[in-house]
Coordinates of C-alpha atoms and ligand atoms in Angstrom, one line a residue:
M1 CA -159.9 -40.3 169.3
S2 CA -159.2 -43.8 168.3
R3 CA -156.2 -45.7 169.2
Q4 CA -153.7 -46.1 166.6
P5 CA -150.2 -47.3 165.8
Y6 CA -147.6 -45.5 167.1
L7 CA -143.6 -45.5 167.2
T8 CA -142.0 -44.7 170.0
I9 CA -138.3 -43.6 169.4
D10 CA -135.5 -43.7 171.9
L11 CA -132.9 -40.4 170.9
D12 CA -130.8 -41.7 173.7
A13 CA -130.4 -45.1 172.2
I14 CA -129.8 -43.6 168.8
A15 CA -126.9 -41.2 170.4
S16 CA -125.7 -44.1 172.5
N17 CA -125.3 -46.3 169.1
Y18 CA -123.4 -43.1 167.5
K19 CA -120.6 -43.1 170.6
L20 CA -120.4 -46.7 169.9
L21 CA -119.7 -46.6 166.3
R22 CA -117.7 -43.7 166.7
D23 CA -115.6 -45.5 169.2
C24 CA -115.3 -48.7 166.7
A25 CA -114.0 -46.5 164.2
K26 CA -111.3 -44.8 166.5
V27 CA -109.3 -42.7 164.6
S28 CA -111.6 -41.9 162.0
N29 CA -114.5 -39.3 162.2
C30 CA -118.2 -40.8 162.4
A31 CA -120.6 -39.3 160.0
A32 CA -124.9 -40.0 160.4
V33 CA -126.8 -41.0 157.5
V34 CA -130.1 -39.7 158.0
K35 CA -131.7 -40.2 154.5
A36 CA -135.2 -41.5 154.1
N37 CA -136.4 -39.3 157.4
A38 CA -133.5 -41.0 159.2
Y39 CA -134.8 -44.4 158.3
G40 CA -138.5 -43.4 159.2
L41 CA -137.3 -42.3 163.1
G42 CA -137.4 -38.5 162.0
A43 CA -134.6 -36.9 160.6
E44 CA -134.9 -33.7 162.4
R45 CA -134.9 -34.9 165.8
V46 CA -132.2 -37.7 165.0
T47 CA -130.1 -35.1 163.6
N48 CA -130.4 -32.5 166.5
A49 CA -129.7 -35.4 169.0
L50 CA -126.6 -36.2 167.2
L51 CA -125.6 -32.7 166.8
D52 CA -125.7 -32.3 170.6
I53 CA -123.2 -35.2 171.0
G54 CA -120.5 -33.8 168.2
C55 CA -121.8 -35.3 165.0
K56 CA -120.6 -32.9 162.4
V57 CA -121.1 -34.8 159.2
F58 CA -124.6 -35.7 157.5
F59 CA -125.8 -37.7 154.6
V60 CA -129.3 -37.7 152.8
A61 CA -130.0 -39.0 149.5
Q62 CA -132.0 -36.5 148.0
L63 CA -131.6 -32.5 147.9
S64 CA -135.4 -32.3 149.6
E65 CA -134.2 -34.2 152.5
A66 CA -131.4 -31.8 153.2
V67 CA -134.1 -28.7 153.6
P68 CA -135.5 -29.4 157.1
I69 CA -132.2 -30.3 158.9
I70 CA -129.5 -28.0 156.8
D71 CA -129.7 -24.9 158.9
R72 CA -129.3 -26.6 162.2
I73 CA -126.3 -28.6 160.9
R74 CA -124.8 -25.4 159.5
S75 CA -125.3 -23.4 162.4
A76 CA -123.6 -26.3 164.5
G77 CA -120.5 -25.9 162.2
G78 CA -121.5 -29.2 160.5
R79 CA -121.5 -30.4 157.1
L80 CA -124.4 -31.9 155.0
F81 CA -123.7 -34.1 151.7
V82 CA -126.4 -35.5 149.3
L83 CA -125.5 -38.9 147.8
N84 CA -127.9 -38.9 144.7
G85 CA -125.7 -36.2 143.2
L86 CA -126.5 -33.1 141.2
E87 CA -128.8 -32.4 138.3
P88 CA -128.4 -29.2 136.7
E89 CA -131.6 -28.0 137.7
S90 CA -130.7 -28.3 141.4
L91 CA -127.6 -26.1 141.2
L92 CA -128.9 -23.2 142.6
D93 CA -130.6 -24.8 145.5
F94 CA -127.5 -26.6 146.3
V95 CA -125.6 -23.5 146.6
S96 CA -128.3 -21.4 148.3
L97 CA -128.8 -24.1 150.6
G98 CA -125.0 -25.0 151.4
A99 CA -125.4 -28.4 150.9
R100 CA -122.6 -30.6 149.1
P101 CA -123.4 -32.8 146.0
V102 CA -121.7 -36.0 145.8
L103 CA -120.9 -36.1 142.2
N104 CA -121.1 -39.3 140.3
S105 CA -119.8 -38.5 136.8
L106 CA -117.5 -36.5 134.9
R107 CA -120.3 -34.3 133.3
T108 CA -121.5 -33.3 136.7
V109 CA -118.0 -32.6 138.1
E110 CA -117.3 -30.4 135.1
Y111 CA -120.6 -28.7 135.5
W112 CA -120.1 -28.0 139.5
L113 CA -116.5 -26.7 139.1
S114 CA -117.9 -24.1 136.2
A115 CA -121.0 -23.3 137.8
A116 CA -119.9 -23.1 141.4
P117 CA -116.2 -22.6 141.6
S118 CA -115.8 -22.0 145.0
A119 CA -118.6 -24.4 146.5
P120 CA -117.4 -27.5 148.4
F121 CA -118.3 -31.2 147.0
A122 CA -117.4 -34.8 147.1
V123 CA -116.9 -37.5 144.4
H124 CA -118.2 -40.8 144.4
L125 CA -116.1 -43.9 143.0
D126 CA -117.8 -46.8 141.9
T127 CA -115.7 -49.8 143.1
G128 CA -118.0 -52.6 142.2
F129 CA -121.5 -51.6 142.9
S130 CA -122.3 -50.7 139.5
R131 CA -124.7 -47.9 140.9
L132 CA -123.6 -44.5 141.7
G133 CA -120.0 -43.1 141.0
L134 CA -117.3 -42.8 138.6
D135 CA -116.0 -45.5 136.3
Q136 CA -112.4 -46.2 136.8
K137 CA -111.9 -45.3 133.3
E138 CA -112.9 -41.8 133.9
D139 CA -110.9 -41.2 136.8
R140 CA -108.1 -39.7 134.8
A141 CA -110.3 -37.1 133.1
V142 CA -111.7 -35.9 136.4
V143 CA -108.3 -35.4 138.0
R144 CA -107.4 -33.5 135.1
T145 CA -110.6 -31.3 135.5
L146 CA -110.1 -31.0 139.2
S147 CA -106.5 -29.8 138.8
A148 CA -107.4 -27.2 136.3
G149 CA -110.5 -26.3 138.4
S150 CA -110.5 -25.6 142.3
A151 CA -109.6 -29.0 143.5
A152 CA -109.2 -27.5 146.8
N153 CA -113.1 -27.6 147.1
L154 CA -112.8 -31.4 146.8
E155 CA -113.6 -32.2 150.4
L156 CA -114.4 -36.3 150.1
V157 CA -114.0 -38.7 147.9
L158 CA -116.1 -41.7 148.9
S159 CA -117.5 -45.4 147.8
H160 CA -119.8 -47.6 148.8
L161 CA -119.7 -51.6 149.6
A162 CA -121.9 -54.2 148.2
C163 CA -121.5 -57.0 150.6
A164 CA -120.2 -55.6 153.7
D165 CA -122.8 -57.6 155.5
T166 CA -121.4 -60.8 154.7
P167 CA -117.8 -60.2 156.0
S168 CA -116.4 -63.3 154.3
H169 CA -117.7 -62.2 150.6
E170 CA -114.4 -61.7 148.5
K171 CA -116.1 -58.4 147.0
N172 CA -115.2 -56.6 150.2
Q173 CA -111.3 -57.0 149.5
Q174 CA -111.7 -56.2 146.1
Q175 CA -113.7 -53.0 146.7
L176 CA -111.2 -52.2 149.4
E177 CA -108.3 -52.7 147.0
A178 CA -110.0 -50.6 144.2
F179 CA -110.8 -47.7 146.6
Q180 CA -107.2 -47.8 148.2
N181 CA -105.7 -47.7 144.6
R182 CA -107.9 -45.2 143.0
S183 CA -109.0 -42.8 146.0
P184 CA -105.4 -41.1 146.7
R185 CA -105.5 -39.8 142.8
F186 CA -108.1 -37.4 143.6
R187 CA -106.1 -35.9 146.7
A188 CA -109.7 -35.2 148.3
A189 CA -109.4 -33.8 152.0
Q190 CA -111.0 -37.1 153.2
S191 CA -111.9 -40.2 151.9
S192 CA -114.7 -42.6 153.4
L193 CA -115.9 -46.4 152.3
A194 CA -117.6 -48.1 155.3
N195 CA -121.4 -47.9 155.9
S196 CA -122.7 -49.7 159.3
A197 CA -121.4 -53.2 158.3
G198 CA -118.1 -51.9 156.7
I199 CA -117.3 -50.6 160.2
F200 CA -116.9 -54.1 161.5
L201 CA -114.8 -55.7 158.6
S202 CA -111.6 -54.1 159.7
E203 CA -109.7 -50.7 160.7
A204 CA -108.5 -51.0 157.0
Y205 CA -112.0 -50.0 155.9
H206 CA -112.6 -46.9 158.1
F207 CA -110.2 -44.5 156.3
D208 CA -111.0 -40.9 157.6
L209 CA -114.8 -40.9 157.9
V210 CA -117.6 -43.8 158.1
R211 CA -121.1 -43.5 157.2
P212 CA -123.6 -45.7 159.4
G213 CA -127.1 -45.4 159.0
L214 CA -128.9 -48.6 160.2
A215 CA -126.5 -49.5 163.0
L216 CA -127.3 -45.9 164.6
Y217 CA -131.2 -46.8 164.4
G218 CA -130.3 -49.7 166.4
G219 CA -130.3 -52.3 163.4
Q220 CA -128.1 -55.4 163.2
P221 CA -126.0 -54.6 160.4
I222 CA -124.3 -58.2 159.8
R223 CA -125.4 -61.5 159.3
D224 CA -124.6 -63.8 161.9
R225 CA -123.3 -61.5 164.1
T226 CA -124.7 -59.5 166.9
I227 CA -123.1 -56.2 167.7
D228 CA -123.9 -54.5 170.8
V229 CA -126.2 -51.4 169.5
R230 CA -129.1 -50.7 171.2
P231 CA -132.8 -51.3 169.6
A232 CA -134.1 -47.5 169.1
F233 CA -137.8 -47.9 168.5
V234 CA -141.0 -49.9 169.4
W235 CA -143.8 -50.1 166.9
R236 CA -147.2 -50.7 168.2
A237 CA -150.9 -51.0 167.1
P238 CA -154.0 -51.6 169.3
L239 CA -155.8 -55.0 169.4
L240 CA -159.5 -54.4 168.4
Q241 CA -161.3 -57.5 168.6
I242 CA -161.1 -61.3 169.1
R243 CA -162.9 -63.6 166.7
R244 CA -163.6 -67.3 166.9
L245 CA -163.2 -69.4 164.0
K246 CA -164.6 -72.9 163.2
K247 CA -162.7 -75.5 161.4
G248 CA -162.8 -74.4 157.5
D249 CA -163.6 -70.8 158.3
S250 CA -161.5 -68.5 156.2
V251 CA -159.6 -65.4 157.3
G252 CA -159.1 -62.2 155.0
Y253 CA -159.1 -61.1 151.5
G254 CA -158.7 -63.8 149.2
A255 CA -160.2 -66.2 151.6
N256 CA -157.0 -68.5 151.1
T257 CA -155.9 -68.9 154.8
I258 CA -158.3 -71.4 156.4
A259 CA -158.7 -72.5 160.1
Q260 CA -157.5 -76.2 159.9
H261 CA -159.3 -76.5 163.8
E262 CA -161.1 -74.5 166.0
M263 CA -159.4 -70.9 166.5
A264 CA -158.9 -67.8 168.5
I265 CA -158.0 -64.8 166.1
A266 CA -157.0 -61.4 167.2
V267 CA -157.6 -58.4 164.7
V268 CA -155.2 -55.9 165.1
G269 CA -155.4 -52.2 163.8
A270 CA -152.6 -51.8 161.5
G271 CA -151.9 -52.8 157.9
Y272 CA -150.0 -52.1 154.8
A273 CA -151.1 -48.5 154.7
D274 CA -149.1 -48.4 157.9
G275 CA -146.3 -50.0 156.4
L276 CA -146.7 -53.6 157.5
P277 CA -145.9 -55.1 154.3
V278 CA -148.0 -57.7 152.8
A279 CA -145.4 -60.1 152.6
V280 CA -145.5 -60.8 156.5
T281 CA -148.8 -62.6 155.6
N282 CA -148.7 -66.1 157.3
C283 CA -144.9 -65.7 158.3
G284 CA -144.5 -62.9 160.5
T285 CA -145.1 -62.4 164.2
V286 CA -146.0 -60.2 166.7
C287 CA -145.8 -59.8 170.8
I288 CA -148.7 -59.4 172.9
N289 CA -147.9 -59.0 176.7
G290 CA -144.7 -60.6 176.3
A291 CA -145.9 -63.6 174.4
T292 CA -145.1 -64.4 170.5
F293 CA -148.1 -65.3 168.0
P294 CA -148.2 -65.8 164.5
I295 CA -149.8 -63.3 161.8
F296 CA -152.5 -65.5 160.4
G297 CA -154.4 -64.6 157.2
R298 CA -153.5 -62.0 154.5
V299 CA -152.5 -58.5 155.9
S300 CA -155.2 -55.7 154.8
M301 CA -154.7 -51.8 154.4
D302 CA -155.8 -51.1 157.9
S303 CA -155.7 -54.3 159.9
F304 CA -154.4 -58.0 159.9
T305 CA -155.0 -60.8 162.1
V306 CA -153.0 -63.1 164.3
N307 CA -153.5 -66.6 165.8
V308 CA -153.9 -66.4 169.4
S309 CA -155.3 -70.0 170.0
A310 CA -152.3 -70.7 172.4
C311 CA -153.7 -67.9 174.6
D312 CA -155.7 -69.1 177.8
N313 CA -158.1 -66.3 177.6
P314 CA -157.9 -64.5 174.4
E315 CA -160.8 -62.1 175.0
A316 CA -158.9 -60.6 177.8
L317 CA -156.2 -59.5 175.4
V318 CA -158.7 -56.7 173.4
G319 CA -157.4 -53.3 174.1
A320 CA -153.7 -54.7 174.5
W321 CA -151.0 -52.9 172.6
V322 CA -149.4 -55.3 170.0
E323 CA -145.8 -55.0 169.5
L324 CA -145.1 -55.3 165.5
I325 CA -141.3 -54.6 166.2
G326 CA -139.6 -54.2 169.1
P327 CA -137.8 -55.8 172.2
G328 CA -140.3 -58.9 172.2
N329 CA -140.3 -59.0 168.2
S330 CA -137.1 -57.7 166.9
L331 CA -136.5 -56.2 163.4
E332 CA -133.9 -59.0 162.8
S333 CA -136.2 -61.7 163.9
Q334 CA -139.2 -60.5 161.6
S335 CA -136.8 -59.9 159.0
A336 CA -135.5 -63.4 159.1
R337 CA -139.0 -64.9 159.3
T338 CA -140.4 -63.1 156.4
G339 CA -137.3 -62.7 154.1
Q340 CA -137.8 -58.7 154.3
L341 CA -134.8 -56.4 154.7
S342 CA -134.6 -55.0 158.0
Y343 CA -134.0 -51.6 156.1
E344 CA -137.4 -51.9 154.6
L345 CA -139.4 -52.9 157.3
M346 CA -138.1 -49.7 159.0
V347 CA -138.6 -47.2 156.2
R348 CA -142.0 -48.5 155.2
I349 CA -143.6 -47.5 158.7
S350 CA -145.9 -44.9 157.4
D351 CA -146.7 -41.1 158.5
R352 CA -149.8 -42.7 160.0
S353 CA -148.1 -43.9 162.9
H354 CA -147.5 -41.1 165.3
R355 CA -143.9 -40.6 166.4
I356 CA -143.1 -40.3 170.0
Y357 CA -140.0 -39.3 171.4
A358 CA -139.4 -41.4 174.6
K359 CA -136.1 -39.6 175.8
A360 CA -133.9 -36.7 175.1
S361 CA -134.8 -33.4 173.3
Ligands
PLP1 C1 -127.4 -45.6 153.0 C2 -125.9 -45.7 152.7 C3 -125.2 -45.7 153.8 C4 -125.6 -46.1 155.1 O1 -125.8 -47.4 155.0 P1 -126.2 -48.3 156.5 O2 -126.1 -49.9 155.8 O3 -127.4 -48.1 156.7 O4 -125.2 -48.2 157.3 C5 -123.8 -45.1 153.6 N1 -123.3 -44.7 152.5 C6 -124.2 -44.7 151.3 C7 -123.6 -44.2 150.2 C8 -125.4 -45.0 151.3 O5 -126.2 -45.1 150.3

């Protein structure tokens, strides 16, 4: 078989990152956000690894993401919440799977209480994100509806921070105060505000449960600060060929990247079909045998090109594995150079890259 891009995933690193985040959150419980196939790293393997070390609460975005993992979670005594909420047509699936919807509106709270009066759920408050969640003016009506129905099944009230990656942003304190004011009204069993970055704002943000995603997977959640999480994956692709360019030769589609002098170019076997964004064209880097080289020329569907002119003997690189993201070319440095979110760089890595689990179960 031809060689193709692959992702090596270190489940031990994810487990150790979980323990670090759990210890940071001290008295609070620590959940795991495994939406988007655990940010591309494989929701089933990640969930199993985290269940093994005692994680009991998981979040996905969509109900379909619950299907492959909920049996394991439930048989380990855990719970799974679905962030995108409830639509009437998914009610029966929620109930039969035993997944908990995170309800976002008065209408869906009413619907859930009447259709599934004994089934647990969560409520999401919008404290300034203007995305999902109850508006403050809906609080009173929802509280009234809850007290008339089975409020005891309200396991969690949560909200989500818009600017936790920027600790000095005034929005953090505003959202904290809004959540401190509003969340007690609902008398939920637990409350939750912090994502990965929120854990590091201060203890006030921890409440009963924290909900990290990115930091579990070794991503750095906060600008201008490095936390001690371990990178959990390496993404590599094969170096297929070396080309020699003359001054004036163009590279790739559009022919608008031009060699300004003689150059050696490496052709790497991964492209946007593998999830390498076209936006890394002429600004991203890769690491080959420990050295960093710039991406040169527009990223194609299945390949891209790298300027390896700085290498003494470029032809000797043929057959090497090129690190697209990993210890030699970190998610954060690629993100900073290219302006792509680290989240997006991760979740775009497509199924065409084999997932190889280096350690643990
Ligand atoms: C995605 C998400 C998280 C996890 O965020 P990270 O920044 O990856 O830690 C937590 N809560 C909600 C509501 C989310 O949508």
